[in-house]
Amino acid sequence: MKTLQPPYTSEVIAAHGLTDAEYARIEAHLGRAPTWPELGVFSVLWSEHCSYKSSRVHLGRLPTKGPQVIHGPGENAGVVDAGDGLVLVFKMESHNHPSFIEPRQGAATGVGGILRDVFTMGARPIALADALRFGSPDAARMSHLVKGVVHGIGGYGNCVGVPTVTGDVMFDPEYDGNILVNAFALGVARKDGIFLGRAEGIGNPVFYVGSKTGRDGIHGATMASAEFGADSEAKRPTVQVGDPFIEKLLIEACLEVMSTDVLVGIQDMGAAGLTSSSCEMAARSGSGLVLRLDQIPMRETGMTPYELLLSESQERMLMVCRRGEESRLVALVARWGLDVCEVGTVTDTGRYVCTWHGEVVVDVPIGALVDDAPKYNRPMAAPPPMPVLDLDALPVPHVGAAMTEALLSLLARPTIASKRWVYRQYDHMVRTGTVLRPGQGDAAVVRLPETSRGVAISVGCNGRFVALDARRGAAMAVAEAALNVVCVGARPLAVTDCLNFASPERPEVMYSFSEAIDGLAEACLAIDAPIVSGNVSFYNETHKRGILPTPMIGLIGLMDDASRAVGQAFKEAGHEVFLLGKGDFGLGGSEYAALCLGALQGPAPSLDLAAHRLLLDTLLTLHEAGLITSAHDVSEGGLAVCLAEACFEFGVGLVATVPTTGARPDVLLFGEGPSRVVVSTQDGDRLIETCRFAGLACRRLGLTGGDVLSMRLAPAGHSDATTTLFDAPVSRLRDSWAEGFEQALKGARDPASVGPTTQETEP
Amino acid sequence: MTRFAVISFPGSNCDDDCVRVVNEVVGETGYKVRHDERTLDRADVVLLPGGFSFGDYLRCGAIARFSPIMDAVRAFAAAGGPVLGICNGFQILTEAGLLPGVLRRNVGLSFICEDTFVRVEGRQTAFTNGLEPGSVLKLPIAHNEGNYFADDETLNRLEGEGQVVFRYCTERGETGLPGRPAAPNGAARDIAGVSNVRGNIVGLMPHPERCCEPLLGGVHGRQLFDAVLRTIAGDGGPL
């Protein structure tokens, strides 16, 4: 890249993602024009990705405190108390833009980055999860993107030896131009072994550890802070390339170094590379830094200070060492075959100074870079209301064969179909701690090392409901993640978020962002699970068309005895099945409506957070009493899909009877909404009694057994006068569900055959 | 206490799992030995764990076989000591020439992580000593290169000598069903694990250390650890 001298043209300033006003502010801070490397440094640190300039004014409304919180947002990852002297360290982060440009490396480096955020804090990573959003499977490049992303996640996680234990994959045409790749990592550390990104102790040496610096990923953070246009292909060089083998060595080397007393602080080089890691460390400590850029290990010849500062080469760490312990640090790291060299010194000047063969090339106040970064309260405007679904225009499928066909079609939708094709490519068992594997439970459960306890993990967010009502939809994402964790028997502990939105420069996007923040806040307060880490990803739009607003949630919970984790499938014949909770549901925003209409229409179902909390608490009481043999929340695809999924793992069928309520059968079967769970039990009487005592709605659906799933309608009190809604062998339903994902990727499914056979008749 | 040395190469990622299972489940002594060491520290059993030694760059196991510790492993094996290679450890043993055959990319070219069934057969080895021939074990696999291959002459010889010790099969122990290969990875003759002629060196793609506790969904892996303890105790077996 050519080195330029001031004065810079408007084109050069714009190419750095800076507005003219922002550039003027830089000159005001410095009292002169910035040097070329300084311009680069401001450009990345003031990018949306690093500075949160559009979101900061809203993020303060999130609840981040609680007795369990040890470190909330602001550190590399959130830290919560897990008891027994252990802490859980976790975070979720987006890698959307790079993954769209180059799916394999984009997704792989997303995993690498989130792992570094966790082990940087002194934690041993024990689990990964991924929430992915793709466009319509037949959209341009989409099957390539799906395969590349899954390949990238697997290739990285498998090699570093951290199990990918759960995930969430949804497809919607609104993600055609911008896919989402949100990677989650969880680690465990001793409470007294947490490390922070601090540059303290005047005169302490700063060390560079890990891979050499190359020219990859230069301006990655700036790229992730702009929408896509016709030039996205040209942005490929801004995507980093990962090396999971080096990451594995880095994990072991860092954890070994952190088990000694040679370090003062440590920080990974993530977005904006060396620049952000070094500035953040100094800013947190109120110190200053001098970096000798010519000392940095370089992969390529002829690299300039500008490139060294902005490179996003992967698998690199910055460490501040105690003066006098340098040789110990070098010996510890060198044992792992990694580069380690002294590149700078901590100062008390409050300035960020970089030299190049003795010449000062950067000299700026750190406050200007980090604390005085622009902060915008961008204009907001409520978007026009979403269209409301006209039920009368939606034909009711015939009960019987047509209803079965509708269910088969839904089960084959890639959003609902088995994700085995995905998780079979991820090592989900390494580290011998995976108690509930992908697909077995509503949440994954991993053993809390050296204890008999378990940690449950759930990630997800249904962006359709957020698009229909941002506040309610965001709250529903938290509510569902909490319910998933409670279904397996764990108590919600804390939340990380990854807020994926379109351009903040559009008032309606900013409005939905602000509403979503309030929805998250309400729901997190209602379930006593604060948000301890997260990230914001704006500019997820292409040609001015934005994604579904998707505030992705990662929620963890704890359970006392991991061996009591409960799966989602009916275990054997003779168990009674109940529907718990009385949540609102309908076809607005449902997968069934997407199948039939191909368009998003509302309204979103309503959410009663107090009722939801009651459901969570009562379900935990039922777990503690050992009354639950399976639990599965009603989500995409509604009650019929929920019941079908519960039949699959062990091939146990069910004849379910639901009372006639006047609701249309398609609404009853496929309607979606929060706060409903299907459970099975060996002791129905005690379950009913517990629910009655708690005041929780509880309806008996039937008895497990046989190899058929059947749903019937019966007038209240007349269980013999039933109408059969559908009746299908479990194996037939399972085949459709098991093959749907791959079929969708192959495009083998004839679009004309998708959708229920409909007729204008009432049952 | 029986001492299990677990060799730790750069990129090994199942070394901790093997040590943990030996110490906490089997109740013997497990410890790691680094790739750049030269002695096995009084080992009774040597385990080469799974992972991506040296990143699996070049070819799985191709770099690891040159590690200084491998001289000690060769000497230990030559003296009849029991050596088990799991997944990447199996790949290293074939690259080192301690076991016949090679492991190629899975057919379908993707990584596969799932439970499989394998049938115990062939000769009694240090790690199958006392296991019922024909019995079926449920063991998980997690690999990208588990497609066992050797030329027909070698395969015939291995079968003739009873060196095929684990074969992928159905839950009921069937192999060779028409149109349904039992091996998920394309392995020749459904081979999941082999031994040397003497029976003290065994390599297999599935991970026995991942299924030694009911909590993790299976306990069949424990049988290999118990078998080698019987072997060490001199209770039958090939040594």
Short mmCIF file of C-alpha atoms in Angstrom, two decimals, chain A residues 306-609:
data_model
loop_
_atom_site.label_atom_id
_atom_site.label_comp_id
_atom_site.label_asym_id
_atom_site.label_seq_id
_atom_site.Cartn_x
_atom_site.Cartn_y
_atom_site.Cartn_z
CA TYR A 306 0.94 1.60 8.44
CA GLU A 307 0.58 -2.04 7.43
CA LEU A 308 2.08 -3.37 10.65
CA LEU A 309 -0.31 -1.31 12.74
CA LEU A 310 -3.40 -2.27 10.77
CA SER A 311 -2.76 -5.88 9.84
CA GLU A 312 -5.26 -8.33 11.24
CA SER A 313 -3.00 -11.34 10.92
CA GLN A 314 -4.35 -14.00 13.23
CA GLU A 315 -3.03 -15.85 16.27
CA ARG A 316 -1.08 -12.98 17.83
CA MET A 317 -0.96 -11.77 21.44
CA LEU A 318 0.49 -8.78 23.23
CA MET A 319 1.86 -9.35 26.71
CA VAL A 320 3.13 -6.90 29.32
CA CYS A 321 5.83 -8.62 31.31
CA ARG A 322 7.22 -7.81 34.74
CA ARG A 323 10.61 -6.12 34.33
CA GLY A 324 13.25 -8.69 35.20
CA GLU A 325 11.15 -11.69 34.13
CA GLU A 326 11.81 -11.30 30.40
CA SER A 327 14.00 -14.37 30.05
CA ARG A 328 11.47 -16.57 31.85
CA LEU A 329 8.70 -15.39 29.54
CA VAL A 330 10.80 -15.96 26.45
CA ALA A 331 11.75 -19.47 27.58
CA LEU A 332 8.16 -20.42 28.38
CA VAL A 333 6.85 -19.30 25.00
CA ALA A 334 9.77 -20.54 22.93
CA ARG A 335 9.15 -24.03 24.27
CA TRP A 336 5.98 -24.01 22.16
CA GLY A 337 7.88 -23.01 19.06
CA LEU A 338 6.23 -19.59 18.86
CA ASP A 339 7.76 -16.22 18.02
CA VAL A 340 8.26 -14.04 21.10
CA CYS A 341 10.04 -10.71 21.11
CA GLU A 342 10.14 -7.45 23.00
CA VAL A 343 8.56 -4.70 20.94
CA GLY A 344 7.87 -1.87 23.36
CA THR A 345 7.69 -0.33 26.80
CA VAL A 346 4.95 0.93 29.13
CA THR A 347 5.23 4.69 29.79
CA ASP A 348 3.36 7.22 31.90
CA THR A 349 2.91 9.75 29.11
CA GLY A 350 -0.67 8.89 28.16
CA ARG A 351 0.57 8.91 24.58
CA TYR A 352 0.68 6.21 21.96
CA VAL A 353 4.07 6.40 20.32
CA CYS A 354 5.37 4.17 17.55
CA THR A 355 8.88 4.31 16.17
CA TRP A 356 10.33 2.89 12.98
CA HIS A 357 14.10 2.42 13.07
CA GLY A 358 14.35 5.20 15.66
CA GLU A 359 12.08 7.67 13.92
CA VAL A 360 8.77 8.60 15.55
CA VAL A 361 5.95 7.80 13.09
CA VAL A 362 2.96 7.89 15.45
CA ASP A 363 2.54 10.12 18.49
CA VAL A 364 -1.03 10.64 19.62
CA PRO A 365 -2.85 10.99 22.96
CA ILE A 366 -4.46 7.64 23.81
CA GLY A 367 -7.54 9.41 25.17
CA ALA A 368 -8.20 10.85 21.72
CA LEU A 369 -8.04 7.43 20.14
CA VAL A 370 -10.19 5.51 22.57
CA ASP A 371 -12.20 7.63 25.01
CA ASP A 372 -12.77 10.61 22.71
CA ALA A 373 -13.80 8.48 19.76
CA PRO A 374 -16.91 9.88 18.09
CA LYS A 375 -20.18 9.03 19.77
CA TYR A 376 -23.38 9.59 17.85
CA ASN A 377 -26.94 9.77 18.96
CA ARG A 378 -28.22 8.98 15.53
CA PRO A 379 -31.72 9.93 14.46
CA MET A 380 -34.40 7.33 14.98
CA ALA A 381 -37.79 6.86 13.37
CA ALA A 382 -40.30 4.09 13.81
CA PRO A 383 -40.51 2.03 10.63
CA PRO A 384 -43.88 1.71 8.89
CA PRO A 385 -45.96 -1.04 10.52
CA MET A 386 -45.45 -4.52 9.10
CA PRO A 387 -48.33 -6.05 7.17
CA VAL A 388 -50.71 -8.15 9.22
CA LEU A 389 -51.38 -11.68 8.14
CA ASP A 390 -54.88 -12.13 6.77
CA LEU A 391 -55.86 -15.58 7.97
CA ASP A 392 -58.84 -15.65 5.64
CA ALA A 393 -56.50 -15.37 2.68
CA LEU A 394 -54.55 -18.38 3.90
CA PRO A 395 -56.34 -21.58 2.94
CA VAL A 396 -56.75 -24.14 5.71
CA PRO A 397 -55.15 -27.44 4.82
CA HIS A 398 -57.51 -30.38 4.86
CA VAL A 399 -57.22 -32.38 8.05
CA GLY A 400 -55.67 -35.76 7.44
CA ALA A 401 -53.42 -36.29 4.45
CA ALA A 402 -53.02 -32.62 3.53
CA MET A 403 -52.18 -31.71 7.11
CA THR A 404 -49.59 -34.51 7.19
CA GLU A 405 -48.12 -33.14 3.96
CA ALA A 406 -47.92 -29.67 5.49
CA LEU A 407 -46.09 -31.09 8.50
CA LEU A 408 -43.71 -33.06 6.28
CA SER A 409 -42.93 -29.91 4.30
CA LEU A 410 -42.27 -27.96 7.48
CA LEU A 411 -40.00 -30.66 8.88
CA ALA A 412 -37.97 -30.56 5.67
CA ARG A 413 -37.45 -26.78 5.82
CA PRO A 414 -33.73 -26.25 6.45
CA THR A 415 -34.50 -24.00 9.42
CA ILE A 416 -36.38 -26.86 11.11
CA ALA A 417 -34.75 -29.96 9.61
CA SER A 418 -32.08 -31.91 11.46
CA LYS A 419 -28.75 -30.09 11.61
CA ARG A 420 -26.81 -33.36 11.66
CA TRP A 421 -25.14 -32.46 8.37
CA VAL A 422 -23.67 -29.45 10.19
CA TYR A 423 -22.67 -30.84 13.58
CA ARG A 424 -21.34 -34.11 12.17
CA GLN A 425 -18.56 -31.95 10.75
CA TYR A 426 -17.74 -30.48 14.17
CA ASP A 427 -15.84 -32.41 16.81
CA HIS A 428 -18.40 -32.03 19.57
CA MET A 429 -16.88 -34.56 21.99
CA VAL A 430 -13.21 -33.60 22.40
CA ARG A 431 -12.23 -32.70 25.99
CA THR A 432 -14.57 -35.49 27.18
CA GLY A 433 -17.06 -33.15 28.77
CA THR A 434 -20.03 -33.15 26.42
CA VAL A 435 -23.04 -34.48 28.34
CA LEU A 436 -25.82 -33.40 25.96
CA ARG A 437 -24.63 -33.39 22.37
CA PRO A 438 -25.98 -31.28 19.52
CA GLY A 439 -29.53 -32.31 18.72
CA GLN A 440 -30.07 -34.17 21.99
CA GLY A 441 -31.41 -31.38 24.14
CA ASP A 442 -32.83 -27.90 23.89
CA ALA A 443 -29.45 -26.69 25.14
CA ALA A 444 -26.02 -28.32 25.12
CA VAL A 445 -24.61 -29.43 28.47
CA VAL A 446 -20.92 -29.69 29.21
CA ARG A 447 -19.36 -30.84 32.45
CA LEU A 448 -17.88 -28.07 34.60
CA PRO A 449 -14.33 -29.45 34.82
CA GLU A 450 -13.32 -31.09 38.08
CA THR A 451 -16.87 -31.00 39.41
CA SER A 452 -20.00 -33.07 38.90
CA ARG A 453 -21.88 -29.96 37.82
CA GLY A 454 -22.93 -28.98 34.33
CA VAL A 455 -23.03 -25.82 32.22
CA ALA A 456 -25.89 -25.47 29.75
CA ILE A 457 -25.52 -23.32 26.63
CA SER A 458 -28.14 -21.99 24.25
CA VAL A 459 -27.69 -19.57 21.36
CA GLY A 460 -30.29 -18.07 19.06
CA CYS A 461 -32.72 -15.35 18.04
CA ASN A 462 -35.66 -15.43 15.69
CA GLY A 463 -35.12 -12.28 13.63
CA ARG A 464 -38.61 -12.44 12.15
CA PHE A 465 -40.18 -11.54 15.46
CA VAL A 466 -37.64 -8.74 15.92
CA ALA A 467 -38.54 -7.39 12.48
CA LEU A 468 -42.22 -7.46 13.44
CA ASP A 469 -41.67 -5.86 16.85
CA ALA A 470 -38.08 -5.16 17.84
CA ARG A 471 -38.69 -4.79 21.54
CA ARG A 472 -40.84 -7.87 21.88
CA GLY A 473 -38.75 -9.95 19.48
CA ALA A 474 -35.52 -9.18 21.33
CA ALA A 475 -37.14 -10.07 24.64
CA MET A 476 -38.40 -13.29 23.09
CA ALA A 477 -34.85 -14.22 22.07
CA VAL A 478 -33.74 -13.99 25.70
CA ALA A 479 -36.89 -15.76 26.89
CA GLU A 480 -36.36 -18.66 24.50
CA ALA A 481 -32.66 -19.10 25.31
CA ALA A 482 -33.55 -19.14 29.01
CA LEU A 483 -36.30 -21.69 28.41
CA ASN A 484 -33.89 -23.90 26.45
CA VAL A 485 -31.43 -23.89 29.31
CA VAL A 486 -34.19 -24.60 31.84
CA CYS A 487 -35.52 -27.45 29.67
CA VAL A 488 -32.29 -29.41 30.19
CA GLY A 489 -32.44 -28.69 33.92
CA ALA A 490 -30.10 -25.71 34.36
CA ARG A 491 -30.72 -22.34 36.01
CA PRO A 492 -30.00 -19.30 33.79
CA LEU A 493 -26.86 -17.49 34.92
CA ALA A 494 -25.79 -14.82 32.42
CA VAL A 495 -26.05 -13.63 28.84
CA THR A 496 -23.79 -12.53 26.01
CA ASP A 497 -25.21 -10.82 22.94
CA CYS A 498 -24.27 -10.14 19.38
CA LEU A 499 -26.41 -7.37 17.96
CA ASN A 500 -26.64 -7.73 14.18
CA PHE A 501 -28.37 -4.84 12.44
CA ALA A 502 -28.34 -2.97 9.15
CA SER A 503 -26.96 0.56 8.67
CA PRO A 504 -27.20 2.78 11.77
CA GLU A 505 -27.38 5.74 9.43
CA ARG A 506 -30.97 4.79 8.60
CA PRO A 507 -33.33 6.10 11.30
CA GLU A 508 -35.63 3.06 11.21
CA VAL A 509 -32.69 0.72 11.80
CA MET A 510 -31.52 2.83 14.71
CA TYR A 511 -35.05 2.81 16.09
CA SER A 512 -35.25 -0.96 16.00
CA PHE A 513 -31.80 -1.16 17.59
CA SER A 514 -32.90 1.05 20.44
CA GLU A 515 -36.14 -0.88 20.89
CA ALA A 516 -34.25 -4.17 20.86
CA ILE A 517 -31.94 -2.91 23.61
CA ASP A 518 -34.97 -2.17 25.77
CA GLY A 519 -36.46 -5.59 25.01
CA LEU A 520 -33.23 -7.34 25.95
CA ALA A 521 -33.00 -5.31 29.13
CA GLU A 522 -36.55 -6.15 30.22
CA ALA A 523 -36.15 -9.85 29.56
CA CYS A 524 -32.73 -10.14 31.21
CA LEU A 525 -34.05 -8.40 34.31
CA ALA A 526 -37.08 -10.68 34.37
CA ILE A 527 -34.93 -13.81 34.41
CA ASP A 528 -32.11 -12.40 36.60
CA ALA A 529 -29.46 -13.03 33.96
CA PRO A 530 -27.36 -9.93 33.25
CA ILE A 531 -25.51 -9.29 29.98
CA VAL A 532 -21.79 -9.57 30.69
CA SER A 533 -20.26 -9.35 27.22
CA GLY A 534 -21.18 -8.84 23.61
CA ASN A 535 -20.65 -7.07 20.37
CA VAL A 536 -22.50 -4.91 17.87
CA SER A 537 -22.43 -5.56 14.14
CA PHE A 538 -23.95 -2.79 12.03
CA TYR A 539 -23.99 -2.32 8.28
CA ASN A 540 -25.36 -5.79 7.56
CA GLU A 541 -26.92 -4.59 4.35
CA THR A 542 -26.35 -4.79 0.65
CA HIS A 543 -27.59 -2.28 -1.88
CA LYS A 544 -29.54 -0.60 0.95
CA ARG A 545 -31.40 -3.78 1.78
CA GLY A 546 -30.89 -4.77 5.40
CA ILE A 547 -31.07 -8.08 7.22
CA LEU A 548 -33.76 -9.04 9.68
CA PRO A 549 -32.64 -7.25 12.84
CA THR A 550 -31.01 -10.07 14.80
CA PRO A 551 -29.92 -9.48 18.39
CA MET A 552 -28.38 -12.91 18.86
CA ILE A 553 -28.33 -14.26 22.38
CA GLY A 554 -25.93 -16.66 24.03
CA LEU A 555 -27.16 -17.74 27.43
CA ILE A 556 -25.46 -20.02 29.93
CA GLY A 557 -26.92 -21.79 32.93
CA LEU A 558 -25.65 -24.01 35.71
CA MET A 559 -26.93 -27.31 37.04
CA ASP A 560 -25.79 -29.11 40.19
CA ASP A 561 -25.62 -32.60 38.72
CA ALA A 562 -24.70 -32.91 35.06
CA SER A 563 -25.81 -36.55 35.04
CA ARG A 564 -29.39 -35.34 35.49
CA ALA A 565 -29.42 -33.34 32.25
CA VAL A 566 -32.68 -33.93 30.39
CA GLY A 567 -32.96 -34.33 26.63
CA GLN A 568 -35.75 -33.27 24.32
CA ALA A 569 -36.86 -36.71 23.13
CA PHE A 570 -39.47 -39.07 24.58
CA LYS A 571 -37.41 -41.85 26.16
CA GLU A 572 -39.81 -44.76 26.17
CA ALA A 573 -43.43 -45.82 25.92
CA GLY A 574 -45.80 -45.20 28.80
CA HIS A 575 -44.73 -41.69 29.77
CA GLU A 576 -47.40 -39.04 30.10
CA VAL A 577 -46.96 -35.96 27.92
CA PHE A 578 -47.98 -32.46 29.00
CA LEU A 579 -47.97 -29.01 27.50
CA LEU A 580 -46.84 -26.48 30.11
CA GLY A 581 -47.45 -22.74 29.84
CA LYS A 582 -50.11 -20.69 28.18
CA GLY A 583 -48.01 -18.50 25.93
CA ASP A 584 -49.64 -16.59 23.09
CA PHE A 585 -49.14 -18.08 19.65
CA GLY A 586 -50.16 -17.48 16.07
CA LEU A 587 -49.04 -17.72 12.48
CA GLY A 588 -47.55 -14.20 12.36
CA GLY A 589 -43.82 -14.57 11.73
CA SER A 590 -44.09 -18.35 11.76
CA GLU A 591 -42.15 -20.78 9.60
CA TYR A 592 -45.48 -22.10 8.36
CA ALA A 593 -46.46 -18.65 7.14
CA ALA A 594 -43.05 -18.32 5.48
CA LEU A 595 -43.65 -21.67 3.78
CA CYS A 596 -47.12 -20.74 2.54
CA LEU A 597 -46.71 -17.02 1.86
CA GLY A 598 -43.01 -16.50 1.30
CA ALA A 599 -43.39 -13.10 2.97
CA LEU A 600 -43.10 -11.85 6.51
CA GLN A 601 -46.38 -10.77 8.05
CA GLY A 602 -47.34 -10.02 11.64
CA PRO A 603 -48.23 -9.64 14.29
CA ALA A 604 -45.59 -11.09 16.57
CA PRO A 605 -47.12 -13.08 19.43
CA SER A 606 -47.18 -11.29 22.74
CA LEU A 607 -44.80 -12.11 25.56
CA ASP A 608 -45.71 -12.00 29.25
CA LEU A 609 -42.39 -11.95 31.08
#
